[in-house]
CSV table of C-alpha atoms and ligand atoms in Angstrom, one decimal:
chain,number,residue,atom,x,y,z
A,257,VAL,CA,-2.9,17.5,-26.9
A,258,PHE,CA,-5.2,16.4,-29.8
A,259,PRO,CA,-6.3,19.8,-31.1
A,260,SER,CA,-2.6,20.9,-31.5
A,261,TYR,CA,-1.6,17.8,-33.5
A,262,TYR,CA,-4.7,17.0,-35.5
A,263,LYS,CA,-6.1,20.3,-36.7
A,264,GLY,CA,-9.5,21.0,-38.2
A,265,LEU,CA,-11.5,18.3,-36.5
A,266,PRO,CA,-14.9,19.2,-34.9
A,267,ALA,CA,-14.9,19.8,-31.2
A,268,GLY,CA,-16.9,16.6,-30.5
A,269,ALA,CA,-14.1,14.6,-32.1
A,270,TYR,CA,-11.5,16.0,-29.7
A,271,TRP,CA,-13.7,15.2,-26.7
A,272,LEU,CA,-14.2,11.6,-28.0
A,273,MET,CA,-10.4,11.3,-28.6
A,274,GLY,CA,-9.7,12.6,-25.1
A,275,ALA,CA,-12.1,10.1,-23.5
A,276,ALA,CA,-10.7,7.2,-25.5
A,277,GLY,CA,-7.2,8.3,-24.6
A,278,ALA,CA,-8.0,8.5,-20.9
A,279,VAL,CA,-9.7,5.0,-20.9
A,280,GLY,CA,-6.7,3.7,-22.9
A,281,LEU,CA,-4.2,5.1,-20.4
A,282,PHE,CA,-6.2,3.6,-17.5
A,283,PHE,CA,-6.1,0.1,-19.1
A,284,SER,CA,-2.4,0.6,-19.9
A,285,ILE,CA,-1.6,1.2,-16.3
A,286,VAL,CA,-3.8,-1.7,-15.1
A,287,PHE,CA,-2.0,-3.9,-17.7
A,288,HIS,CA,1.4,-2.7,-16.4
A,289,GLU,CA,0.5,-3.5,-12.8
A,290,LEU,CA,-1.1,-6.8,-13.8
A,291,CYS,CA,2.2,-7.9,-15.4
A,292,HIS,CA,4.0,-7.1,-12.1
A,293,SER,CA,1.4,-9.1,-10.2
A,294,VAL,CA,1.5,-12.2,-12.5
A,295,VAL,CA,5.3,-12.4,-12.3
A,296,ALA,CA,5.2,-11.9,-8.5
A,297,LYS,CA,2.7,-14.7,-8.1
A,298,ARG,CA,4.9,-16.9,-10.3
A,299,PHE,CA,7.7,-16.3,-7.7
A,300,GLY,CA,5.3,-17.2,-4.9
A,301,ILE,CA,4.7,-13.7,-3.6
A,302,PRO,CA,1.0,-13.4,-2.6
A,303,MET,CA,-0.6,-10.2,-4.0
A,304,ARG,CA,-3.2,-8.2,-2.1
A,305,GLY,CA,-4.4,-6.2,-5.0
A,306,ILE,CA,-3.7,-3.3,-7.4
A,307,THR,CA,-4.4,0.2,-6.4
A,308,LEU,CA,-4.7,3.0,-8.9
A,309,PHE,CA,-4.2,6.6,-7.7
A,310,ILE,CA,-3.4,10.0,-9.1
A,311,PHE,CA,0.3,9.3,-9.6
A,312,GLY,CA,-0.2,5.9,-11.3
A,313,GLY,CA,-0.7,2.5,-9.8
A,314,VAL,CA,0.8,0.1,-7.3
A,315,ALA,CA,0.7,-3.7,-7.3
A,316,GLU,CA,0.6,-4.4,-3.6
A,317,MET,CA,2.6,-7.4,-2.4
A,318,GLU,CA,1.7,-9.2,0.7
A,319,ASP,CA,5.3,-10.0,1.3
A,320,GLU,CA,8.7,-8.7,0.0
A,321,PRO,CA,10.4,-10.7,-2.7
A,322,THR,CA,12.5,-13.5,-1.3
A,323,SER,CA,15.5,-13.3,-3.7
A,324,PRO,CA,17.2,-10.7,-5.9
A,325,LYS,CA,16.1,-12.7,-8.9
A,326,ALA,CA,12.5,-12.6,-7.9
A,327,GLU,CA,12.7,-8.9,-7.2
A,328,PHE,CA,14.4,-8.2,-10.6
A,329,MET,CA,12.0,-10.2,-12.6
A,330,MET,CA,9.0,-8.8,-10.8
A,331,ALA,CA,10.2,-5.2,-11.2
A,332,ILE,CA,11.2,-5.4,-14.8
A,333,ALA,CA,7.9,-7.0,-15.9
A,334,GLY,CA,6.1,-3.7,-15.7
A,335,PRO,CA,8.3,-1.6,-17.9
A,336,VAL,CA,8.7,-4.5,-20.4
A,337,SER,CA,4.9,-4.8,-20.6
A,338,SER,CA,4.6,-1.1,-21.2
A,339,VAL,CA,7.2,-1.1,-23.9
A,340,VAL,CA,5.5,-4.0,-25.7
A,341,LEU,CA,2.1,-2.3,-25.4
A,342,GLY,CA,3.5,1.1,-26.5
A,343,LEU,CA,5.1,-0.4,-29.6
A,344,GLY,CA,1.9,-2.3,-30.4
A,345,PHE,CA,0.0,1.0,-30.3
A,346,LEU,CA,2.6,2.7,-32.5
A,347,VAL,CA,2.3,-0.1,-35.0
A,348,LEU,CA,-1.5,0.3,-35.0
A,349,ALA,CA,-1.0,4.1,-35.6
A,350,MET,CA,1.4,3.4,-38.5
A,351,ALA,CA,-1.1,0.9,-40.0
A,352,GLY,CA,-3.8,3.5,-39.6
A,353,ARG,CA,-1.8,6.1,-41.5
A,354,PHE,CA,-0.9,3.6,-44.2
A,355,TRP,CA,-4.5,2.6,-44.8
A,356,ALA,CA,-5.9,6.1,-44.2
A,357,TRP,CA,-8.0,5.2,-41.1
A,358,SER,CA,-9.8,8.1,-39.5
A,359,SER,CA,-7.3,10.6,-37.9
A,360,MET,CA,-9.2,10.2,-34.7
A,361,ALA,CA,-8.2,6.6,-34.4
A,362,VAL,CA,-4.6,7.3,-35.6
A,363,GLY,CA,-4.4,10.1,-33.0
A,364,VAL,CA,-5.5,8.0,-30.1
A,365,PHE,CA,-3.2,5.1,-31.0
A,366,SER,CA,-0.2,7.4,-31.4
A,367,TYR,CA,-1.0,9.0,-28.1
A,368,LEU,CA,-1.3,5.7,-26.3
A,369,GLY,CA,2.0,4.4,-28.0
A,370,PHE,CA,3.8,7.5,-26.8
A,371,ILE,CA,2.4,7.5,-23.3
A,372,ASN,CA,3.2,3.8,-22.7
A,373,LEU,CA,6.8,4.3,-23.8
A,374,LEU,CA,6.9,7.4,-21.5
A,375,LEU,CA,5.5,5.3,-18.7
A,376,ALA,CA,8.2,2.6,-19.2
A,377,GLY,CA,10.9,5.3,-19.3
A,378,PHE,CA,9.8,7.1,-16.2
A,379,ASN,CA,9.4,3.9,-14.3
A,380,LEU,CA,12.9,2.8,-15.3
A,381,LEU,CA,14.5,5.7,-13.4
A,382,PRO,CA,16.7,4.1,-10.8
A,383,ALA,CA,14.6,5.8,-8.1
A,384,PHE,CA,13.4,3.3,-5.5
A,385,PRO,CA,10.5,2.4,-5.1
A,386,LEU,CA,9.9,3.0,-8.8
A,387,ASP,CA,10.5,-0.1,-10.9
A,388,GLY,CA,14.0,1.0,-12.0
A,389,GLY,CA,14.9,1.5,-8.3
A,390,ARG,CA,13.7,-2.0,-7.6
A,391,VAL,CA,15.9,-3.3,-10.4
A,392,LEU,CA,18.8,-1.3,-8.9
A,393,ARG,CA,18.1,-2.8,-5.5
A,394,ALA,CA,17.9,-6.3,-6.9
A,395,LEU,CA,21.3,-5.9,-8.7
A,396,LEU,CA,23.0,-4.5,-5.6
A,397,TRP,CA,21.3,-7.2,-3.5
A,398,GLY,CA,22.5,-9.9,-5.8
A,399,TRP,CA,26.0,-8.4,-5.7
A,400,LYS,CA,26.5,-7.9,-2.0
A,401,ARG,CA,23.8,-10.2,-0.6
A,402,ASN,CA,22.8,-7.4,1.8
A,403,LEU,CA,19.1,-6.4,1.5
A,404,ARG,CA,19.4,-3.5,4.0
A,405,TRP,CA,22.5,-1.9,2.4
A,406,SER,CA,20.9,-2.3,-1.1
A,407,THR,CA,17.6,-0.7,0.1
A,408,ASP,CA,19.6,2.1,1.8
A,409,ILE,CA,21.4,2.9,-1.4
A,410,ALA,CA,18.4,2.5,-3.7
A,411,SER,CA,16.2,4.7,-1.5
A,412,LYS,CA,18.8,7.4,-1.3
A,413,VAL,CA,19.0,7.5,-5.1
A,414,GLY,CA,15.1,7.6,-5.0
A,415,SER,CA,15.2,10.5,-2.6
A,416,ALA,CA,17.8,12.3,-4.7
A,417,PHE,CA,15.6,11.9,-7.8
A,418,GLY,CA,12.7,13.2,-5.8
A,419,VAL,CA,14.6,16.3,-4.8
A,420,GLY,CA,15.7,16.8,-8.4
A,421,LEU,CA,12.1,16.7,-9.6
A,422,ILE,CA,11.1,19.2,-6.9
A,423,VAL,CA,13.9,21.6,-8.1
A,424,LEU,CA,12.8,21.0,-11.7
A,425,GLY,CA,9.2,21.8,-10.7
A,426,VAL,CA,10.2,25.0,-8.9
A,427,VAL,CA,12.3,26.2,-11.9
A,428,GLU,CA,9.3,25.5,-14.2
A,429,LEU,CA,7.0,27.4,-11.9
A,430,LEU,CA,9.4,30.4,-11.9
A,431,LEU,CA,9.5,30.2,-15.7
A,432,GLY,CA,5.7,30.5,-15.7
A,433,ASN,CA,4.7,26.9,-16.5
A,434,PHE,CA,2.4,26.6,-13.5
A,435,LEU,CA,0.6,23.4,-14.1
A,436,GLY,CA,3.7,21.5,-15.3
A,437,GLY,CA,5.9,22.9,-12.5
A,438,PHE,CA,3.4,22.1,-9.8
A,439,TRP,CA,2.9,18.6,-11.2
A,440,TRP,CA,6.7,17.8,-11.2
A,441,ALA,CA,7.1,19.2,-7.7
A,442,LEU,CA,4.2,17.1,-6.5
A,443,ILE,CA,5.6,13.9,-8.1
A,444,GLY,CA,9.0,14.7,-6.6
A,445,LEU,CA,7.5,15.1,-3.1
A,446,PHE,CA,5.7,11.9,-3.5
A,447,LEU,CA,8.8,10.0,-4.7
A,448,ARG,CA,10.9,11.3,-1.8
A,449,GLY,CA,8.2,10.3,0.7
A,450,ALA,CA,7.8,6.9,-0.9
A,451,ALA,CA,11.6,6.2,-0.9
A,452,HIS,CA,11.7,7.1,2.8
A,453,THR,CA,8.7,4.9,3.7
A,454,SER,CA,10.0,2.0,1.7
A,455,TYR,CA,13.3,2.1,3.6
A,456,GLN,CA,11.6,2.2,6.9
A,457,GLN,CA,9.4,-0.7,6.0
A,458,VAL,CA,12.5,-2.8,5.3
A,459,ARG,CA,14.0,-1.7,8.6
A,460,VAL,CA,10.8,-2.7,10.5
A,461,ARG,CA,10.8,-6.1,8.7
A,462,GLU,CA,14.3,-6.7,9.7
A,463,MET,CA,13.8,-5.8,13.3
A,464,LEU,CA,10.6,-7.8,13.8
A,465,GLU,CA,11.9,-10.7,11.8
A,466,GLY,CA,11.5,-13.9,13.9
A,467,GLU,CA,9.8,-12.2,16.8
A,468,LYS,CA,6.6,-13.8,17.9
A,469,VAL,CA,3.3,-12.1,19.0
A,470,ARG,CA,3.7,-13.8,22.4
A,471,LYS,CA,6.6,-11.5,23.2
A,472,PHE,CA,4.6,-8.3,22.9
A,473,MET,CA,1.2,-9.3,24.1
A,474,ASN,CA,-0.5,-8.1,27.3
A,475,THR,CA,-1.6,-11.2,29.1
A,476,GLU,CA,-4.1,-9.4,31.3
A,477,PRO,CA,-6.3,-7.6,28.9
A,478,VAL,CA,-9.5,-5.7,29.9
A,479,THR,CA,-12.4,-7.9,29.0
A,480,VAL,CA,-16.2,-7.4,29.3
A,481,SER,CA,-19.1,-9.6,30.1
A,482,PRO,CA,-21.8,-10.3,27.5
A,483,TRP,CA,-24.4,-9.2,30.1
A,484,LEU,CA,-23.0,-5.6,30.3
A,485,THR,CA,-25.2,-2.9,28.8
A,486,VAL,CA,-23.8,-0.9,26.0
A,487,GLU,CA,-24.3,2.2,28.2
A,488,ASP,CA,-22.1,0.7,30.9
A,489,LEU,CA,-19.6,-0.4,28.3
A,490,VAL,CA,-19.2,3.2,27.2
A,491,GLU,CA,-19.2,4.7,30.7
A,492,LYS,CA,-17.2,2.2,32.6
A,493,TYR,CA,-14.8,0.8,30.0
A,494,VAL,CA,-14.5,3.0,26.9
A,495,TYR,CA,-14.2,6.3,28.7
A,496,THR,CA,-11.8,4.9,31.4
A,497,THR,CA,-9.5,2.5,29.4
A,498,HIS,CA,-9.8,4.1,25.9
A,499,HIS,CA,-9.6,1.0,23.9
A,500,LYS,CA,-11.2,0.4,20.5
A,501,LEU,CA,-11.8,-3.3,20.9
A,502,TYR,CA,-12.9,-5.4,23.9
A,503,PRO,CA,-12.9,-9.2,24.1
A,504,VAL,CA,-16.2,-10.4,25.4
A,505,VAL,CA,-15.7,-13.2,27.9
A,506,ASP,CA,-18.3,-15.3,29.6
A,507,GLY,CA,-17.2,-17.5,32.5
A,508,GLY,CA,-13.7,-17.8,31.2
A,509,SER,CA,-14.5,-18.6,27.6
A,510,LEU,CA,-14.2,-16.2,24.7
A,511,VAL,CA,-17.6,-15.2,23.1
A,512,GLY,CA,-16.2,-12.7,20.6
A,513,CYS,CA,-15.4,-9.1,20.6
A,514,VAL,CA,-17.1,-5.7,20.6
A,515,THR,CA,-15.6,-2.7,18.8
A,516,LEU,CA,-16.1,1.0,19.1
A,517,ASP,CA,-17.4,1.1,15.5
A,518,GLN,CA,-20.2,-1.2,16.5
A,519,VAL,CA,-21.1,0.9,19.5
A,520,LYS,CA,-21.2,4.1,17.4
A,521,HIS,CA,-24.0,2.7,15.3
A,522,ILE,CA,-26.3,2.1,18.3
A,523,PRO,CA,-28.6,5.1,18.9
A,524,HIS,CA,-28.2,6.7,22.4
A,525,VAL,CA,-31.7,5.8,23.4
A,526,GLU,CA,-31.1,2.1,22.9
A,527,ARG,CA,-27.8,1.9,24.7
A,528,GLU,CA,-29.3,1.3,28.1
A,529,ARG,CA,-31.2,-1.8,27.1
A,530,ARG,CA,-28.9,-3.3,24.6
A,531,ARG,CA,-26.4,-5.9,25.9
A,532,VAL,CA,-22.8,-6.3,24.8
A,533,GLY,CA,-23.6,-10.0,24.2
A,534,ASP,CA,-26.0,-9.0,21.3
A,535,LEU,CA,-23.2,-7.1,19.6
A,536,ALA,CA,-20.4,-9.5,20.2
A,537,ARG,CA,-19.5,-10.8,16.9
A,538,GLU,CA,-17.3,-13.7,16.3
A,539,CYS,CA,-13.8,-12.3,16.0
A,540,SER,CA,-12.3,-14.4,13.3
A,541,ALA,CA,-8.7,-15.3,13.2
A,542,ALA,CA,-8.3,-13.7,9.9
A,543,GLU,CA,-9.5,-10.3,11.2
A,544,SER,CA,-9.3,-9.5,14.8
A,545,ALA,CA,-7.3,-12.4,16.3
A,546,VAL,CA,-3.8,-13.9,16.0
A,547,ASP,CA,-2.1,-16.9,17.4
A,548,PRO,CA,0.6,-16.2,20.1
A,549,ASP,CA,3.1,-18.0,17.9
A,550,GLU,CA,2.4,-16.0,14.8
A,551,ASP,CA,5.1,-13.6,13.5
A,552,ALA,CA,4.8,-10.1,14.9
A,553,LEU,CA,5.3,-8.9,11.4
A,554,LYS,CA,2.1,-10.7,10.3
A,555,ALA,CA,0.2,-9.1,13.1
A,556,LEU,CA,1.5,-5.7,12.1
A,557,ALA,CA,0.4,-6.3,8.5
A,558,ARG,CA,-3.0,-7.4,9.6
A,559,MET,CA,-3.5,-4.3,11.8
A,560,ARG,CA,-2.5,-2.2,8.8
A,561,ARG,CA,-4.8,-4.0,6.4
A,562,ASN,CA,-7.8,-3.8,8.8
A,563,GLY,CA,-7.0,-0.3,10.0
A,564,THR,CA,-7.1,-1.5,13.6
A,565,SER,CA,-4.6,-1.0,16.4
A,566,ARG,CA,-5.2,-4.1,18.5
A,567,LEU,CA,-5.7,-7.8,18.0
A,568,MET,CA,-6.8,-10.5,20.4
A,569,VAL,CA,-4.3,-13.3,20.9
A,570,VAL,CA,-6.2,-16.5,20.9
A,571,LYS,CA,-5.0,-20.1,21.4
A,572,ASN,CA,-7.4,-23.0,21.1
A,573,ASP,CA,-10.4,-20.7,21.2
A,574,ALA,CA,-9.3,-19.2,24.5
A,575,LEU,CA,-8.2,-15.6,25.0
A,576,VAL,CA,-4.5,-15.5,26.1
A,577,GLY,CA,-3.8,-11.8,25.6
A,578,ILE,CA,-4.0,-8.7,23.5
A,579,VAL,CA,-1.4,-7.2,21.2
A,580,THR,CA,-1.4,-3.5,20.4
A,581,LEU,CA,0.2,-1.3,17.7
A,582,LYS,CA,1.5,0.9,20.5
A,583,ASP,CA,3.5,-2.0,22.1
A,584,LEU,CA,5.0,-3.0,18.8
A,585,MET,CA,6.0,0.6,18.1
A,586,ARG,CA,7.5,1.0,21.5
A,587,PHE,CA,9.7,-2.1,20.9
A,588,LEU,CA,10.7,-0.8,17.5
A,589,SER,CA,11.7,2.6,18.8
A,590,LEU,CA,13.8,1.1,21.6
A,591,LYS,CA,15.5,-1.2,19.2
A,592,ILE,CA,16.3,1.7,16.8
A,593,ASP,CA,17.6,3.7,19.8
A,594,LEU,CA,19.9,0.9,21.0
A,595,GLU,CA,21.1,-0.4,17.6
A,596,ASP,CA,21.5,2.7,15.4
B,674,ZN,ZN1,5.7,-0.7,-12.5
């Protein structure tokens, strides 16, 4: 970009401007997501973090917004912050031109001003789960008071925009603009996928709402003794029952749990003399265990966050069962089958 707009600078200057522009863009996106997060927190939605990836950034909420107003304010905060930032950079660029600052600084400021306005504009497309799509959902939700219907409409619009971008990308490709075309098609595919996933998440929430872990747990889980050798654990349990986590129980009381990941790190030669009890770590409630009266939705979120597929169900420090991703999924698929 810079060599075509600011001619006659040395090559080093362009590299420096490129680097400054990239760093500026990075902070612009962080700022945008941070503004989403701050507003979300103000409305009492806990935030898990901000993830940046090739298509931009996502402020990850632990929970969905509780009201149309919360969703609207949270969604609009990002584009508003980008507009403010963009105008700020454009004012800096104008000041730079007026006082004849170096054209390197003016170039980077203009670029960042433009890119922030573009960021705001793109995010305001009413394509769920982009910010504009969330705004659309909040408006529909406030109007009809039906979250599922609103999500359905907003994600269909999101999907349609995704298809539109894919078509645009293909046309560009055919016209010979390979990089641009490929990029648009990729963003379109991503948007379509995200719209679909977001809709499914809302459906899952709806179906698991109010269901307790107790309902899904297996009350007779496979447990192991702390005196078992790691070798026997692998041969007699892992290879026959295929679980990734085993509660370690000694005389009826829960000692902790042992996972496949831990076993993996024990060299083969040591497996015959090491005991499961040495490996059993305390399986904390925040990580590998849930209360039977916890919401199934919370259990699902925890599995997703930890990348595990099973949790121990523990009441008063005693093991009462195990809940697995497979059981939750089976319930969901039956419910979809019977209700849709
Ligand atoms: Zn945003």
